[in-house]
PDB file of C-alpha atoms and ligand atoms in Angstrom:
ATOM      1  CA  UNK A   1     -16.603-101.880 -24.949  1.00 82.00           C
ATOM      2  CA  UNK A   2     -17.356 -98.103 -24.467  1.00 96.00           C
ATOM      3  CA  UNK A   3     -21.365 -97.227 -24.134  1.00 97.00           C
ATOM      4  CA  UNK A   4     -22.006 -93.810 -25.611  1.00 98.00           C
ATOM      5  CA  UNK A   5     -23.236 -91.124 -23.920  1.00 98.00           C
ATOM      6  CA  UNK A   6     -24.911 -88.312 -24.916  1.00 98.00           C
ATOM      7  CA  UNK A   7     -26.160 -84.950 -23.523  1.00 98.00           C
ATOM      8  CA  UNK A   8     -28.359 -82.485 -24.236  1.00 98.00           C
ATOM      9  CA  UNK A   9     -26.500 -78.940 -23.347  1.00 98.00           C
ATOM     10  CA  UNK A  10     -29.982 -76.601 -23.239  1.00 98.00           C
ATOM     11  CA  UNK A  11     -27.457 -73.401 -22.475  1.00 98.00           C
ATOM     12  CA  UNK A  12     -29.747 -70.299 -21.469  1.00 98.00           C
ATOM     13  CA  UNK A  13     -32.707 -71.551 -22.984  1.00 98.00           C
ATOM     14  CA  UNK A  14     -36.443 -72.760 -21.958  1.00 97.00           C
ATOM     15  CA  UNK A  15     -38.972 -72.133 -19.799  1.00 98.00           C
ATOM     16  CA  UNK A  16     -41.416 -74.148 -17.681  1.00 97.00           C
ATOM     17  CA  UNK A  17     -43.734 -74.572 -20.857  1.00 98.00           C
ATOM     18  CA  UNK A  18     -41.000 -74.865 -23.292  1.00 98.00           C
ATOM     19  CA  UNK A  19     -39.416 -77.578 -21.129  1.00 98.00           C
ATOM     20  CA  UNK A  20     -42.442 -79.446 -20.113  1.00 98.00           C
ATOM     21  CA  UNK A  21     -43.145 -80.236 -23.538  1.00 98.00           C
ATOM     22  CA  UNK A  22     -40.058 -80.851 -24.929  1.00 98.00           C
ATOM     23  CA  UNK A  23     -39.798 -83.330 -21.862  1.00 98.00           C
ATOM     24  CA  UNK A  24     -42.982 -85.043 -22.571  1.00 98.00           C
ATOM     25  CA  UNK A  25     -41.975 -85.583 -26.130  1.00 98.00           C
ATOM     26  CA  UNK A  26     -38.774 -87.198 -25.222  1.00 98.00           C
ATOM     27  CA  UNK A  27     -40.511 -89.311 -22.628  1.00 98.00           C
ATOM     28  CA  UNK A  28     -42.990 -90.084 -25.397  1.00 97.00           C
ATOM     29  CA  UNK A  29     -40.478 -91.176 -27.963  1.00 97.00           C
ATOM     30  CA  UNK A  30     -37.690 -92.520 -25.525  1.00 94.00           C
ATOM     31  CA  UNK A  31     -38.215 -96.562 -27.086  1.00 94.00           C
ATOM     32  CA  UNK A  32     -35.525 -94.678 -29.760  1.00 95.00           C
ATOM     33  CA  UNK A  33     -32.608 -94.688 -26.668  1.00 97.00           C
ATOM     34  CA  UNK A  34     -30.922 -98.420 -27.181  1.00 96.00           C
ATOM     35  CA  UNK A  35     -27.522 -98.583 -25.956  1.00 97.00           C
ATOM     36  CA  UNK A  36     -26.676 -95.221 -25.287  1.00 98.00           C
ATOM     37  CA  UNK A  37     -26.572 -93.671 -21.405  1.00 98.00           C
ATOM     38  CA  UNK A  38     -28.484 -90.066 -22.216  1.00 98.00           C
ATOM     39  CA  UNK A  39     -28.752 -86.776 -20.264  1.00 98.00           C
ATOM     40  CA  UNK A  40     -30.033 -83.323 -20.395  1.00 98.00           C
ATOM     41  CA  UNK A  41     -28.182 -80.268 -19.009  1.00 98.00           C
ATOM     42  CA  UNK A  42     -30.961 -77.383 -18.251  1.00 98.00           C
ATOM     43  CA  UNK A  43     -30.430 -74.017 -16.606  1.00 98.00           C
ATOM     44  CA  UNK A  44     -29.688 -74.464 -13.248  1.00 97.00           C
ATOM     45  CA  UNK A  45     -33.171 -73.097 -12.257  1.00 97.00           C
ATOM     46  CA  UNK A  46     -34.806 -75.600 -14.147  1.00 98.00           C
ATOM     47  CA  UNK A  47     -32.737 -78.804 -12.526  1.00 98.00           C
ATOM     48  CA  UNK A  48     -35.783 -79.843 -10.372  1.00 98.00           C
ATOM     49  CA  UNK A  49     -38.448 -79.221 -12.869  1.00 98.00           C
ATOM     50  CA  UNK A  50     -36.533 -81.180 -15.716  1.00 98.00           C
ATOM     51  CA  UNK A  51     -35.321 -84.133 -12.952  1.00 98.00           C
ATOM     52  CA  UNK A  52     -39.035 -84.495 -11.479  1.00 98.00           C
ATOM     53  CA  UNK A  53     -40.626 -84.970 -15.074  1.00 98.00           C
ATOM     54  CA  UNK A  54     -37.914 -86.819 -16.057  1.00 98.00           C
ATOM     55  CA  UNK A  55     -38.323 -89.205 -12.596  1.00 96.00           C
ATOM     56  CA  UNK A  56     -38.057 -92.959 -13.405  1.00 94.00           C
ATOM     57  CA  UNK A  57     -36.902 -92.321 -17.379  1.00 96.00           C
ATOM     58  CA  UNK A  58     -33.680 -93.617 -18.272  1.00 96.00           C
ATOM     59  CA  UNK A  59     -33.006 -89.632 -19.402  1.00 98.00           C
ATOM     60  CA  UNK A  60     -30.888 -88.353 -16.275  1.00 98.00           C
ATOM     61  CA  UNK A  61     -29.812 -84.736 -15.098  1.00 98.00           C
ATOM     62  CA  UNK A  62     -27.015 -83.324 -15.471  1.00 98.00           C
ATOM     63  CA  UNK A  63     -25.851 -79.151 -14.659  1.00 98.00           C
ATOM     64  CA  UNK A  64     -23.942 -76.605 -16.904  1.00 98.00           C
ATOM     65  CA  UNK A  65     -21.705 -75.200 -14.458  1.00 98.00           C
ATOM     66  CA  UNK A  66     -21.018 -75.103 -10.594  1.00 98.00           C
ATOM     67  CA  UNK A  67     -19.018 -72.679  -8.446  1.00 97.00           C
ATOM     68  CA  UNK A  68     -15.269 -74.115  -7.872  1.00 96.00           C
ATOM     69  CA  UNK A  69     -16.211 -74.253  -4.066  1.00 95.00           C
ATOM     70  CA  UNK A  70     -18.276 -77.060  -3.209  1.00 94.00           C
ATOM     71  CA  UNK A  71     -21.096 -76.754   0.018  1.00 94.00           C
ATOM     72  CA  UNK A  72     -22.195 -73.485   1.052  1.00 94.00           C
ATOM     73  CA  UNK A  73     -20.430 -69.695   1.331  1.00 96.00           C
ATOM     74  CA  UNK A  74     -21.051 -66.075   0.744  1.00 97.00           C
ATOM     75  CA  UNK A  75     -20.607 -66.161  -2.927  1.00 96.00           C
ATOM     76  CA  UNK A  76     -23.571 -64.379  -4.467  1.00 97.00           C
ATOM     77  CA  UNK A  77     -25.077 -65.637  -7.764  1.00 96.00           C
ATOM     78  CA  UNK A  78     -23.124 -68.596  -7.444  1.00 97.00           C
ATOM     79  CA  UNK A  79     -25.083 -72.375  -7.337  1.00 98.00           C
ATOM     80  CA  UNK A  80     -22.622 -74.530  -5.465  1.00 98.00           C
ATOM     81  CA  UNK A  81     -22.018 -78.916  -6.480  1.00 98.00           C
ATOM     82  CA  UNK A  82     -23.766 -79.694  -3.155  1.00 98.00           C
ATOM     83  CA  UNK A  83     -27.223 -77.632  -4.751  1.00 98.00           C
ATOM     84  CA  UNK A  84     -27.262 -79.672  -7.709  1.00 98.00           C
ATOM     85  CA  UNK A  85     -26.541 -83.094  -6.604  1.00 98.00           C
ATOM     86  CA  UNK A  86     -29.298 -82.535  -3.828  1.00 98.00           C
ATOM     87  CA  UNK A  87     -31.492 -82.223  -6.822  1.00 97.00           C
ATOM     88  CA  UNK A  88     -30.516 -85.203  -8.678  1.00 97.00           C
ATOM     89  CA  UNK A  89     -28.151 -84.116 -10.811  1.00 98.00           C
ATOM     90  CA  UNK A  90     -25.766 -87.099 -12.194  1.00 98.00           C
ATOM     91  CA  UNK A  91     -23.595 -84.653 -14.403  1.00 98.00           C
ATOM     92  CA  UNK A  92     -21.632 -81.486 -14.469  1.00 98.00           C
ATOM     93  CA  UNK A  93     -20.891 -79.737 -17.742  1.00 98.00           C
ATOM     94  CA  UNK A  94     -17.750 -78.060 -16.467  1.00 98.00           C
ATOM     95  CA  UNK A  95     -14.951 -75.649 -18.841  1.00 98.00           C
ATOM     96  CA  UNK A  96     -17.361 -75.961 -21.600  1.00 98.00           C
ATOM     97  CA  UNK A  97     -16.078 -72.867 -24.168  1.00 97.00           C
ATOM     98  CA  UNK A  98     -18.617 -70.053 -23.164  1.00 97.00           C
ATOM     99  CA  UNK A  99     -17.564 -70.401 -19.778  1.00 98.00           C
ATOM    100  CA  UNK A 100     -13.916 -69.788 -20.398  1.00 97.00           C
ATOM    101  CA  UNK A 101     -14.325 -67.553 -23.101  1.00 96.00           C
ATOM    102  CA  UNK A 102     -17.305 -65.295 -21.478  1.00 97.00           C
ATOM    103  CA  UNK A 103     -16.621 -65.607 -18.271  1.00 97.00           C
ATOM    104  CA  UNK A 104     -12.754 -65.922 -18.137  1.00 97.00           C
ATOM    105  CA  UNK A 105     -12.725 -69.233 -16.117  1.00 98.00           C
ATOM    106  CA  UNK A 106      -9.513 -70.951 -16.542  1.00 97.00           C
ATOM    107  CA  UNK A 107      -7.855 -73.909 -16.863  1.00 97.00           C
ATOM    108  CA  UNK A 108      -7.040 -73.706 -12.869  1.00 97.00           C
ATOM    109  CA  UNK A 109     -10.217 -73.131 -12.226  1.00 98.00           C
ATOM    110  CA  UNK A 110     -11.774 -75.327 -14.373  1.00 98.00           C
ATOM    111  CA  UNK A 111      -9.157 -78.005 -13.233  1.00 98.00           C
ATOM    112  CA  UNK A 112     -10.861 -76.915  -9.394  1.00 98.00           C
ATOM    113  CA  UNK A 113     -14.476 -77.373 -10.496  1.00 98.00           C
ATOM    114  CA  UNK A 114     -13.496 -80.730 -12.332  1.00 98.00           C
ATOM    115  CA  UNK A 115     -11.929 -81.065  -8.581  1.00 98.00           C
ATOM    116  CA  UNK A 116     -15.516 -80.258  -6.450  1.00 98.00           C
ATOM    117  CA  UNK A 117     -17.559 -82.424  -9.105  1.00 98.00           C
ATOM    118  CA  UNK A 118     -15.491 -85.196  -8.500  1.00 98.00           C
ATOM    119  CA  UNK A 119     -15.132 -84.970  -4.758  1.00 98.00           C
ATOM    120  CA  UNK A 120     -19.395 -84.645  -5.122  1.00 98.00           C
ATOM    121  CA  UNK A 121     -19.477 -88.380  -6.590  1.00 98.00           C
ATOM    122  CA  UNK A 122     -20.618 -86.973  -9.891  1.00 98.00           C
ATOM    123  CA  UNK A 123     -19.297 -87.054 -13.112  1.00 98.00           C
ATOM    124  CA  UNK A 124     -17.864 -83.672 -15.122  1.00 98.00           C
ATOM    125  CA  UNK A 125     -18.236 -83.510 -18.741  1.00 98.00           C
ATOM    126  CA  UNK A 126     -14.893 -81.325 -19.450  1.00 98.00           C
ATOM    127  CA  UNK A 127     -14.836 -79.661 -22.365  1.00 98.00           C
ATOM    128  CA  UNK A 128     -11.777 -78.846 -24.405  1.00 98.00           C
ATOM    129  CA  UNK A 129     -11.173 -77.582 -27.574  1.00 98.00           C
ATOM    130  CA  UNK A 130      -9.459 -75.016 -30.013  1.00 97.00           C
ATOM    131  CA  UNK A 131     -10.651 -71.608 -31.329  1.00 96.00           C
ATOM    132  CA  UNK A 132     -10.443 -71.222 -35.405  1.00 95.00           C
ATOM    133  CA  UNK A 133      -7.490 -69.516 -35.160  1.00 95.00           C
ATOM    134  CA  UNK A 134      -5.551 -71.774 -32.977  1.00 97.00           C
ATOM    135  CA  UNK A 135      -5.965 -74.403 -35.396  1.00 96.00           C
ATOM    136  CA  UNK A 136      -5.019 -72.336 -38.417  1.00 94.00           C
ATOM    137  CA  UNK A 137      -1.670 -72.053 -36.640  1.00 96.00           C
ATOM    138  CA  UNK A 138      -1.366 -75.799 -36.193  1.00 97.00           C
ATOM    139  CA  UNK A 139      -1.882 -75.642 -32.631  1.00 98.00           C
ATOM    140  CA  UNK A 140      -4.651 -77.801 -31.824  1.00 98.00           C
ATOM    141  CA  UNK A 141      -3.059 -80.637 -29.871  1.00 98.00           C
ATOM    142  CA  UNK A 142      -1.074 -78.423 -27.821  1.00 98.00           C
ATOM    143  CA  UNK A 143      -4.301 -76.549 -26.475  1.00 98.00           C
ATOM    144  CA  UNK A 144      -6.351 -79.988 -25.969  1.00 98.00           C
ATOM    145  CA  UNK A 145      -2.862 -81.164 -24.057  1.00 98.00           C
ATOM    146  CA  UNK A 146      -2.555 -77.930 -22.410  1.00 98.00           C
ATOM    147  CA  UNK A 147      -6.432 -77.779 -21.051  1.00 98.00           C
ATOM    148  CA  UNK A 148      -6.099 -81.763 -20.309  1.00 98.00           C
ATOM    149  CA  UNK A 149      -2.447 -81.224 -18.563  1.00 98.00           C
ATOM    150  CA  UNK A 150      -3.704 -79.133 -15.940  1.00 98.00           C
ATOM    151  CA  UNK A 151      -6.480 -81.614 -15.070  1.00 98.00           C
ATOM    152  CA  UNK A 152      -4.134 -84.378 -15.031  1.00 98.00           C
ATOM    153  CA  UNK A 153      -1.755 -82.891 -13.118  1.00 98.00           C
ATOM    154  CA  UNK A 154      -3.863 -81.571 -10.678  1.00 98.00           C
ATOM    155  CA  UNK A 155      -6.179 -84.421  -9.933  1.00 98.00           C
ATOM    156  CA  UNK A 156      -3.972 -87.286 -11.699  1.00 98.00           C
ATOM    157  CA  UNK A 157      -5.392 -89.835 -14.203  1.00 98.00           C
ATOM    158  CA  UNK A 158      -7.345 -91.746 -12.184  1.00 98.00           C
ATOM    159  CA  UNK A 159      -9.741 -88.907 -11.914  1.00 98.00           C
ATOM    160  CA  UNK A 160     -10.421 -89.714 -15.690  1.00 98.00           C
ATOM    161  CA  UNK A 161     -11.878 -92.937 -14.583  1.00 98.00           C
ATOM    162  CA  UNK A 162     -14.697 -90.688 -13.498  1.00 98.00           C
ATOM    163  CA  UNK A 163     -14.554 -87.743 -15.743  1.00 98.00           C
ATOM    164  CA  UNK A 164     -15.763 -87.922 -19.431  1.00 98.00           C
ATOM    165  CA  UNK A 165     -14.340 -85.308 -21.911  1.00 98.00           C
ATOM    166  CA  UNK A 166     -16.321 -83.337 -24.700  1.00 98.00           C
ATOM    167  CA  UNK A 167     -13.846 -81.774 -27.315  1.00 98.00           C
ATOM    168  CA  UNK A 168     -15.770 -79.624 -29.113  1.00 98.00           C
ATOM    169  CA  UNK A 169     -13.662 -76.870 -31.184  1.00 97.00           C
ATOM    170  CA  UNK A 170     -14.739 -73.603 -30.131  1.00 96.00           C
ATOM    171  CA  UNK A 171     -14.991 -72.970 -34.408  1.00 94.00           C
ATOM    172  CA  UNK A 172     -18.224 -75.876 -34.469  1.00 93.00           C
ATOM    173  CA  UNK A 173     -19.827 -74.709 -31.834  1.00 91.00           C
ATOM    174  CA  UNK A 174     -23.220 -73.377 -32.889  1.00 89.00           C
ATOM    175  CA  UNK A 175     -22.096 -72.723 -36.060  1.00 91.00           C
ATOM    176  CA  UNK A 176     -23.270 -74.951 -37.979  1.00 88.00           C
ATOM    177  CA  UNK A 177     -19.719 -75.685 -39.183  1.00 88.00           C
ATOM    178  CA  UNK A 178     -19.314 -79.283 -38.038  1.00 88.00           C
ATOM    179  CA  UNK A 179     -15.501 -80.756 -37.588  1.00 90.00           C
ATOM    180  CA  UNK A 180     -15.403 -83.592 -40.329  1.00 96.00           C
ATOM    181  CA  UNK A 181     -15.114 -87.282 -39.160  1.00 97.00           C
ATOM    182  CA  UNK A 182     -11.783 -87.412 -39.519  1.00 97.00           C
ATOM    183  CA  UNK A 183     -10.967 -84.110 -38.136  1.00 97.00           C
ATOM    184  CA  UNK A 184     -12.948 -85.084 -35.453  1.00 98.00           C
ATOM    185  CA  UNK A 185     -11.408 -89.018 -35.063  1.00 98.00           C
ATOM    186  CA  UNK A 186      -7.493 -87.332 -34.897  1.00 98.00           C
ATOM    187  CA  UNK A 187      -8.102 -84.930 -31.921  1.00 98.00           C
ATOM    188  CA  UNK A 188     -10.524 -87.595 -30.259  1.00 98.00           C
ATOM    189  CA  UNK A 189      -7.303 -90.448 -31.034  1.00 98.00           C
ATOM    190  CA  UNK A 190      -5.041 -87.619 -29.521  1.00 98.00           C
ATOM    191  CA  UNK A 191      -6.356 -87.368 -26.267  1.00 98.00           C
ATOM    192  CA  UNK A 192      -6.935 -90.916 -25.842  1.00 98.00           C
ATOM    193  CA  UNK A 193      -3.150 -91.331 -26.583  1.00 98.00           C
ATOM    194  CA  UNK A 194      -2.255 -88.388 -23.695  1.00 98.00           C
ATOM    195  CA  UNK A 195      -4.458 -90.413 -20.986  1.00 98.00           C
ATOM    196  CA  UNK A 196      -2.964 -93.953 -22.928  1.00 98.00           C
ATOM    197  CA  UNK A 197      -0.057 -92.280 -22.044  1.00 98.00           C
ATOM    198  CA  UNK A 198      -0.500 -92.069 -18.609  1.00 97.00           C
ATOM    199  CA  UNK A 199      -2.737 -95.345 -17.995  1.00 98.00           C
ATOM    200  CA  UNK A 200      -4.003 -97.452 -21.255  1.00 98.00           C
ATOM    201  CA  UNK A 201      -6.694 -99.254 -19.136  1.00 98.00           C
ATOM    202  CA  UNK A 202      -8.417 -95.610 -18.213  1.00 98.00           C
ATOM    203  CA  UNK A 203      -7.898 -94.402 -22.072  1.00 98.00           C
ATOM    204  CA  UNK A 204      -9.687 -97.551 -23.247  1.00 98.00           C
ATOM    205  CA  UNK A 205     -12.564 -97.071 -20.843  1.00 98.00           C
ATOM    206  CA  UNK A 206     -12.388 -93.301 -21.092  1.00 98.00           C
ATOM    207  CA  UNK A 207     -15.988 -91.698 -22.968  1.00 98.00           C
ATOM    208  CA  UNK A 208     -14.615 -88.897 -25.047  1.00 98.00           C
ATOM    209  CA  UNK A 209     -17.778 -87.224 -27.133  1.00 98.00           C
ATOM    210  CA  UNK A 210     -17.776 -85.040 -29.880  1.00 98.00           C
ATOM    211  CA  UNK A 211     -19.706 -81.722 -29.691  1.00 97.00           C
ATOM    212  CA  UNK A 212     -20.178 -79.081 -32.009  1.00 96.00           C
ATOM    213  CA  UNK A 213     -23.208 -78.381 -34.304  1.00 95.00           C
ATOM    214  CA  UNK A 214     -24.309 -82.099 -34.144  1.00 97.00           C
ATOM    215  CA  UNK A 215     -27.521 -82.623 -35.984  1.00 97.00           C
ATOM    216  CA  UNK A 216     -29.216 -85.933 -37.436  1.00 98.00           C
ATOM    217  CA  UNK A 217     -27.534 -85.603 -40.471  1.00 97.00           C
ATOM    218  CA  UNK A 218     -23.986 -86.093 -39.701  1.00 97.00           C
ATOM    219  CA  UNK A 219     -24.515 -87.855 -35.984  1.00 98.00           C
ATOM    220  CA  UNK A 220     -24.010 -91.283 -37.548  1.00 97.00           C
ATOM    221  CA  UNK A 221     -20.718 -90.675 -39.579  1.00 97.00           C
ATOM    222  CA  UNK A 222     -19.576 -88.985 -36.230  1.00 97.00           C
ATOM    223  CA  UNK A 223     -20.319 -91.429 -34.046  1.00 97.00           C
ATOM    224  CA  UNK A 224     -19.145 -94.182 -36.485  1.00 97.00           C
ATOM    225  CA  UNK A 225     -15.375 -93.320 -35.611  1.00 97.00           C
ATOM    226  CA  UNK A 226     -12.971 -95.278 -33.542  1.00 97.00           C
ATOM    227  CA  UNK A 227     -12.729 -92.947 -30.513  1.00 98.00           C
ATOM    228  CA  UNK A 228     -15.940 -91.231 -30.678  1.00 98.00           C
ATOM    229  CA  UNK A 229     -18.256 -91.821 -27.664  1.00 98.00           C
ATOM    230  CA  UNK A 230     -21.450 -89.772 -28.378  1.00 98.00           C
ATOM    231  CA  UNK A 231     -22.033 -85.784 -27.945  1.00 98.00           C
ATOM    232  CA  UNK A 232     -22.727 -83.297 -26.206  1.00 98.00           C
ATOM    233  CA  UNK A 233     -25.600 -81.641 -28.198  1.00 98.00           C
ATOM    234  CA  UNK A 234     -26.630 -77.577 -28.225  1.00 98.00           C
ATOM    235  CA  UNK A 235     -29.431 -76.377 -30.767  1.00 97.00           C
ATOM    236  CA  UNK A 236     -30.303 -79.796 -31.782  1.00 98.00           C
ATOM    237  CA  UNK A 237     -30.824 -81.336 -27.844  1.00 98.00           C
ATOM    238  CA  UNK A 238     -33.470 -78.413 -28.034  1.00 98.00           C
ATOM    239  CA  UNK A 239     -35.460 -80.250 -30.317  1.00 98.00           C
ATOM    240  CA  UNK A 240     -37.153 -83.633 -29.104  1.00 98.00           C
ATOM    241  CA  UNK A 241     -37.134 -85.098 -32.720  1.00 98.00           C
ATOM    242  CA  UNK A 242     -33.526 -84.209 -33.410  1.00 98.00           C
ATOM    243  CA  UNK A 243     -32.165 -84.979 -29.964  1.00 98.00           C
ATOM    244  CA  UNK A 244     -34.002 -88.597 -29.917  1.00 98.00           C
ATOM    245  CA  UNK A 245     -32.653 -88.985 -33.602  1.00 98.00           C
ATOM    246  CA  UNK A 246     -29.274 -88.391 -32.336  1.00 98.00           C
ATOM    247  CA  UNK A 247     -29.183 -90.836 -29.500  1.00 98.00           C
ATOM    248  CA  UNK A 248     -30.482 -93.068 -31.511  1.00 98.00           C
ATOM    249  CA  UNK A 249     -27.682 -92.449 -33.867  1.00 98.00           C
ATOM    250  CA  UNK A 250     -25.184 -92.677 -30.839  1.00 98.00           C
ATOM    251  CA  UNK A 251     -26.653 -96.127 -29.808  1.00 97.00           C
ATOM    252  CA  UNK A 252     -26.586 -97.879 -33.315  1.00 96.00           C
ATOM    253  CA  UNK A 253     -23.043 -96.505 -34.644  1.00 90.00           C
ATOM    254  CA  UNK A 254     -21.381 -97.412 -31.262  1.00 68.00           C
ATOM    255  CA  UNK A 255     -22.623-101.342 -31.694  1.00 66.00           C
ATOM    256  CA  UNK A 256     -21.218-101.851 -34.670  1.00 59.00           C
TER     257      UNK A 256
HETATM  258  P1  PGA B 301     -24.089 -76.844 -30.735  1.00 73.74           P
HETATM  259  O1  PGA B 301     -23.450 -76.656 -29.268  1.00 73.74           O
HETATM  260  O2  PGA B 301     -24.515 -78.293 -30.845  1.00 73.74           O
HETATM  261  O3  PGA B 301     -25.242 -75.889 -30.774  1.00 73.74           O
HETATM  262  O4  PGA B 301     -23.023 -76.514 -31.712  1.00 73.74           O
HETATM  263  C1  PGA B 301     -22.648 -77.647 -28.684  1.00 73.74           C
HETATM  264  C2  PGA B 301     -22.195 -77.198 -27.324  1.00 73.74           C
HETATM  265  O5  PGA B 301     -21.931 -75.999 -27.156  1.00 73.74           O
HETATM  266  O6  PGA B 301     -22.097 -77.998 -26.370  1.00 73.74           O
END
């Protein structure tokens, strides 16, 4: 059986106060994280102050985004796998939909920085998922396929032994417009089928989470589907209460 996972995605936000108490209050009310592997996803800066207040909690570290090159090089601005691994880091958020929207990454280079993760020994969270309009024309398995497809067929499936995969439509995300359970359950069955396709034993182990405008209120129904393996959580993972809620959430719908 799959153990959920979920993970907080902080985006651009905090600061050393902010973080140290929203840290402390998850540490304080961590008894609520049963059966569910958790991690948080600060801004890069942050990685060492988040990872040594989080040292020896079951809460581990994970980064938003690394260059496509791994070790070091003359690429200004850029923080490189190597950097956050030597700080603990167990995760990579990598293509999540800011990145390739904002900042043009992709799928071959998000298919390389799913590539240098890898290669690090830790795990990518890849995100996929469709914009509103793409799935008013019908298209949403196509792009989920198509951002997969490049992945697969640059790295081959058993990378997905090691990777776990977030689709979040881009049309959820922050929103507050949640995908419904069933909306949700047919893209997450979908791209279990394309890595089923490939190699059932991987699909069946592979952690697919749901993210997009996950709160308390609908974690449970979300999590309660077949082929949903936990979040990846924005606003709410901002929010000790809410965040704790929702792993909580993740750890009692996955053991039914
Ligand atoms: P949200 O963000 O929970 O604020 O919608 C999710 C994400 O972008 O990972």
């Amino acid at each position: 059986m799959r153990k959920p996972f979920v993970a907080g995605n902080w985006k651009m936000h905090g600061s050393k106060a902010m973080i140290g108490s929203l840290i402390s209050a998850l540490r304080a009310g961590a008894e609520q994280i049963k059966g569910v592997d958790v991690a948080v996803c600060p801004p890069s800066l942050y990685i060492q102050f988040a990872g040594d207040m989080l040292l020896e909690s079951q809460i581990k570290v994970g980064a938003q985004n690394v260059a496509s090159v791994a070790g070091q090089g003359a690429l200004t601005g850029e923080v490189s796998v190597d950097m956050v691994q030597d700080l603990g880091c167990q995760y990579v958020i990598v293509g999540h939909s800011e990145r390739r929207s904002i900042f043009d990454e992709t799928d071959e280079v998000v298919a390389a920085k799913v590539g240098v993760v890898l290669e690090a020994g830790l795990t990518p969270i890849l995100c996929v998922g469709e914009t509103l309009e793409q799935r008013e024309a019908g298209v949403t398995q196509d792009v989920v396929a198509g951002q997969i497809g490049v992945v697969l067929q640059k790295l081959g499936v058993s990378a997905f032994n090691n990777i776990v995969i977030a689709y979040e439509p881009v049309w959820a995300i922050g929103t507050g417009k949640v995908a419904t359970p069933e909306q949700a359950q047919s893209v997450h069955a979908f791209i279990r089928s394309l890595i089923a396709n490939e190699d059932s034993k991987i699909a069946s182990n592979l952690i697919i989470q749901y993210g997009g405008s996950v709160k308390p209120e609908n974690a449970a129904i979300l999590f309660s589907q077949p082929d949903i393996d936990g979040g990846l959580i924005g606003g709410a993972s901002l929010d000790a209460g809410d965040f704790l809620a929702i792993c909580k959430a993740a750890g009692e719908a996955c053991s039914e």
